[in-house]
mmCIF file of C-alpha atoms in Angstrom:
data_model
loop_
_atom_site.group_PDB
_atom_site.id
_atom_site.type_symbol
_atom_site.label_atom_id
_atom_site.label_comp_id
_atom_site.label_asym_id
_atom_site.label_seq_id
_atom_site.Cartn_x
_atom_site.Cartn_y
_atom_site.Cartn_z
ATOM 1 C CA SER A 186 58.464 114.075 146.652
ATOM 2 C CA VAL A 187 61.574 115.116 148.556
ATOM 3 C CA ALA A 188 64.541 112.742 148.943
ATOM 4 C CA SER A 189 66.124 114.571 151.888
ATOM 5 C CA PRO A 190 64.876 116.773 154.747
ATOM 6 C CA LYS A 191 63.613 120.182 153.658
ATOM 7 C CA LEU A 192 63.031 123.154 155.959
ATOM 8 C CA VAL A 193 59.395 124.244 156.339
ATOM 9 C CA ALA A 194 60.306 127.843 155.586
ATOM 10 C CA ALA A 195 56.913 129.261 156.605
ATOM 11 C CA LEU A 196 57.584 128.160 160.195
ATOM 12 C CA ARG A 197 61.193 129.387 160.316
ATOM 13 C CA ASN A 198 60.458 132.343 162.614
ATOM 14 C CA HIS A 199 57.963 130.492 164.788
ATOM 15 C CA HIS A 200 58.608 128.628 168.012
ATOM 16 C CA VAL A 201 57.231 125.193 167.002
ATOM 17 C CA THR A 202 56.227 123.081 170.013
ATOM 18 C CA ALA A 203 54.809 119.898 168.428
ATOM 19 C CA VAL A 204 54.107 118.258 165.058
ATOM 20 C CA CYS A 205 52.109 115.299 163.727
ATOM 21 C CA CYS A 206 51.233 113.748 160.381
ATOM 22 C CA GLY A 207 48.180 112.043 158.932
ATOM 23 C CA ALA A 208 48.060 110.171 155.629
ATOM 24 C CA ALA A 209 48.324 113.347 153.560
ATOM 25 C CA HIS A 210 48.259 116.240 156.020
ATOM 26 C CA THR A 211 50.463 117.740 158.698
ATOM 27 C CA ALA A 212 49.804 119.823 161.794
ATOM 28 C CA ALA A 213 52.040 121.871 164.093
ATOM 29 C CA THR A 214 51.555 124.097 167.104
ATOM 30 C CA THR A 215 53.570 127.241 167.604
ATOM 31 C CA VAL A 216 53.805 129.632 170.533
ATOM 32 C CA LEU A 217 53.105 133.289 169.929
ATOM 33 C CA LEU A 218 56.195 134.919 171.382
ATOM 34 C CA ASP A 219 55.740 138.534 170.342
ATOM 35 C CA SER A 220 52.325 140.096 170.841
ATOM 36 C CA HIS A 221 53.560 143.374 169.280
ATOM 37 C CA SER A 222 54.001 141.882 165.825
ATOM 38 C CA ALA A 223 51.120 142.576 163.434
ATOM 39 C CA SER A 224 51.210 138.984 162.217
ATOM 40 C CA PHE A 225 50.380 137.779 165.715
ATOM 41 C CA PHE A 226 47.237 139.947 165.977
ATOM 42 C CA ALA A 227 46.574 140.947 169.578
ATOM 43 C CA PHE A 228 46.979 137.564 171.251
ATOM 44 C CA ARG A 229 48.770 137.057 174.505
ATOM 45 C CA ALA A 230 52.359 135.878 174.425
ATOM 46 C CA GLY A 231 52.691 132.142 175.083
ATOM 47 C CA LYS A 232 49.406 131.141 173.455
ATOM 48 C CA GLN A 233 49.730 128.054 171.240
ATOM 49 C CA VAL A 234 48.145 128.177 167.817
ATOM 50 C CA LEU A 235 47.568 125.352 165.345
ATOM 51 C CA TYR A 236 48.772 125.296 161.749
ATOM 52 C CA THR A 237 47.847 122.635 159.188
ATOM 53 C CA TRP A 238 48.836 121.917 155.609
ATOM 54 C CA GLY A 239 48.539 119.194 153.001
ATOM 55 C CA SER A 240 45.403 117.586 151.578
ATOM 56 C CA ASN A 241 42.009 118.976 152.538
ATOM 57 C CA ARG A 242 40.080 116.306 150.612
ATOM 58 C CA ALA A 243 38.291 115.188 153.787
ATOM 59 C CA GLY A 244 38.367 118.509 155.637
ATOM 60 C CA GLN A 245 41.261 117.356 157.821
ATOM 61 C CA LEU A 246 42.940 120.785 157.746
ATOM 62 C CA GLY A 247 40.128 122.448 159.682
ATOM 63 C CA VAL A 248 40.306 125.660 157.649
ATOM 64 C CA GLY A 249 36.823 125.538 156.113
ATOM 65 C CA GLU A 250 35.263 124.450 152.843
ATOM 66 C CA SER A 251 36.281 127.510 150.837
ATOM 67 C CA ILE A 252 39.378 125.749 149.544
ATOM 68 C CA GLY A 253 37.391 122.588 148.857
ATOM 69 C CA ALA A 254 39.456 119.455 148.363
ATOM 70 C CA SER A 255 42.520 121.421 147.333
ATOM 71 C CA ALA A 256 45.869 120.844 148.918
ATOM 72 C CA ILE A 257 47.495 123.671 150.851
ATOM 73 C CA HIS A 258 51.274 123.556 150.618
ATOM 74 C CA THR A 259 51.965 126.256 153.225
ATOM 75 C CA PRO A 260 51.153 125.982 156.942
ATOM 76 C CA THR A 261 47.783 127.691 157.463
ATOM 77 C CA HIS A 262 46.503 129.012 160.783
ATOM 78 C CA VAL A 263 43.408 127.142 162.059
ATOM 79 C CA ARG A 264 41.673 130.294 163.258
ATOM 80 C CA SER A 265 38.699 128.687 165.035
ATOM 81 C CA PHE A 266 40.676 128.329 168.253
ATOM 82 C CA THR A 267 42.205 131.795 168.397
ATOM 83 C CA GLN A 268 38.877 133.378 167.429
ATOM 84 C CA ALA A 269 37.322 131.589 170.422
ATOM 85 C CA GLY A 270 40.133 132.753 172.721
ATOM 86 C CA LEU A 271 41.538 129.227 173.105
ATOM 87 C CA THR A 272 45.073 127.926 173.056
ATOM 88 C CA VAL A 273 45.695 124.513 171.451
ATOM 89 C CA ALA A 274 47.122 122.408 174.265
ATOM 90 C CA ARG A 275 47.283 119.001 172.539
ATOM 91 C CA PHE A 276 46.471 117.597 169.106
ATOM 92 C CA ALA A 277 46.699 114.451 166.991
ATOM 93 C CA CYS A 278 46.418 113.579 163.310
ATOM 94 C CA GLY A 279 44.487 110.556 162.129
ATOM 95 C CA MET A 280 44.571 109.211 158.613
ATOM 96 C CA HIS A 281 42.062 111.801 157.320
ATOM 97 C CA HIS A 282 40.962 113.586 160.497
ATOM 98 C CA THR A 283 42.425 115.773 163.223
ATOM 99 C CA LEU A 284 41.792 116.183 166.961
ATOM 100 C CA ALA A 285 42.737 119.110 169.181
ATOM 101 C CA VAL A 286 42.218 120.150 172.773
ATOM 102 C CA GLY A 287 41.399 123.823 173.165
ATOM 103 C CA GLU A 288 41.981 125.455 176.545
ATOM 104 C CA ILE A 289 41.449 128.871 178.030
ATOM 105 C CA PRO A 290 44.967 130.254 178.599
ATOM 106 C CA ASP A 291 46.043 130.105 182.263
ATOM 107 C CA ASP A 292 43.109 127.811 183.141
ATOM 108 C CA GLN A 293 43.999 124.191 182.431
ATOM 109 C CA HIS A 294 40.694 123.070 183.951
ATOM 110 C CA ALA A 295 38.747 124.725 181.113
ATOM 111 C CA SER A 296 39.373 122.437 178.148
ATOM 112 C CA TRP A 297 37.326 121.074 175.271
ATOM 113 C CA LEU A 298 37.975 118.378 172.676
ATOM 114 C CA TYR A 299 37.478 119.240 169.007
ATOM 115 C CA SER A 300 37.587 117.076 165.894
ATOM 116 C CA TRP A 301 37.217 117.568 162.144
ATOM 117 C CA GLY A 302 37.792 115.806 158.842
ATOM 118 C CA PHE A 303 36.497 112.472 157.546
ATOM 119 C CA GLY A 304 33.756 111.324 159.922
ATOM 120 C CA GLU A 305 32.986 107.822 158.606
ATOM 121 C CA ASP A 306 32.239 105.232 161.298
ATOM 122 C CA GLY A 307 31.839 108.014 163.882
ATOM 123 C CA ARG A 308 35.593 108.523 164.299
ATOM 124 C CA LEU A 309 35.064 112.236 165.037
ATOM 125 C CA GLY A 310 32.813 111.557 168.019
ATOM 126 C CA VAL A 311 30.349 114.314 167.109
ATOM 127 C CA GLY A 312 27.269 112.134 166.713
ATOM 128 C CA ASN A 313 27.292 111.656 162.935
ATOM 129 C CA ALA A 314 29.434 110.152 160.166
ATOM 130 C CA GLU A 315 29.720 113.305 158.053
ATOM 131 C CA THR A 316 32.829 115.074 156.821
ATOM 132 C CA HIS A 317 33.449 118.341 158.685
ATOM 133 C CA PHE A 318 35.782 121.035 157.332
ATOM 134 C CA GLU A 319 36.012 123.005 160.585
ATOM 135 C CA PRO A 320 36.602 122.000 164.212
ATOM 136 C CA LEU A 321 33.518 120.781 166.094
ATOM 137 C CA GLN A 322 33.337 120.323 169.851
ATOM 138 C CA VAL A 323 33.154 116.672 170.927
ATOM 139 C CA PRO A 324 30.798 116.058 173.832
ATOM 140 C CA ILE A 325 32.686 114.297 176.643
ATOM 141 C CA PRO A 326 30.437 112.461 179.133
ATOM 142 C CA GLY A 327 30.608 114.283 182.451
ATOM 143 C CA GLY A 328 32.592 117.111 180.854
ATOM 144 C CA GLY A 329 35.951 115.699 181.976
ATOM 145 C CA ARG A 330 39.248 117.451 181.225
ATOM 146 C CA VAL A 331 41.137 115.884 178.298
ATOM 147 C CA VAL A 332 44.843 115.357 179.031
ATOM 148 C CA SER A 333 45.844 113.366 175.937
ATOM 149 C CA VAL A 334 44.451 112.521 172.486
ATOM 150 C CA ALA A 335 45.369 109.966 169.832
ATOM 151 C CA ALA A 336 44.043 109.332 166.352
ATOM 152 C CA GLY A 337 44.388 106.255 164.175
ATOM 153 C CA GLU A 338 43.204 105.386 160.702
ATOM 154 C CA GLN A 339 39.580 104.879 161.688
ATOM 155 C CA HIS A 340 39.319 105.813 165.348
ATOM 156 C CA SER A 341 40.120 108.420 167.984
ATOM 157 C CA LEU A 342 40.947 108.262 171.690
ATOM 158 C CA ALA A 343 40.795 110.762 174.523
ATOM 159 C CA LEU A 344 42.371 110.259 177.948
ATOM 160 C CA LEU A 345 40.719 112.239 180.717
ATOM 161 C CA HIS A 346 42.269 113.630 183.899
ATOM 162 C CA SER A 347 40.170 111.021 185.751
ATOM 163 C CA ASN A 348 42.169 108.261 183.924
ATOM 164 C CA GLU A 349 39.114 107.306 181.876
ATOM 165 C CA VAL A 350 39.708 106.601 178.183
ATOM 166 C CA TYR A 351 37.015 107.338 175.581
ATOM 167 C CA SER A 352 37.016 106.144 171.983
#
């Protein structure tokens, strides 16, 4: 418990573009500004990557099962997107789940919705009610481009470029 604002030191040298919080987890996107730095691997400058930290009890961090239900107190890179060559364009935190839109850099028409975490009541949209510890692609009818996402306690929403909203 912290009574006053505290700097997230692990993100001090990152260009943070957005943040969100769930019940017990946090997510942030950062832009890779220096492709020459070893810590940035060989990714193109300007690519947004997702970091998560907090409770992983329901897999909401998206970093795999190897840490189990442990809490991670330092922002941890969700590597699934960068390994697939995707930039994280948008994201949202639900109570115990997370949503993200992965895009191919420089091609905003190539985008996919991903979800992970506590899947009860189908809130992840992946066709089952299981808990998933890594991002899974959500099938969007017609393959529409996702322009916005939102996540609540027990549900998720995606707004498509066509102005259709899916829950």
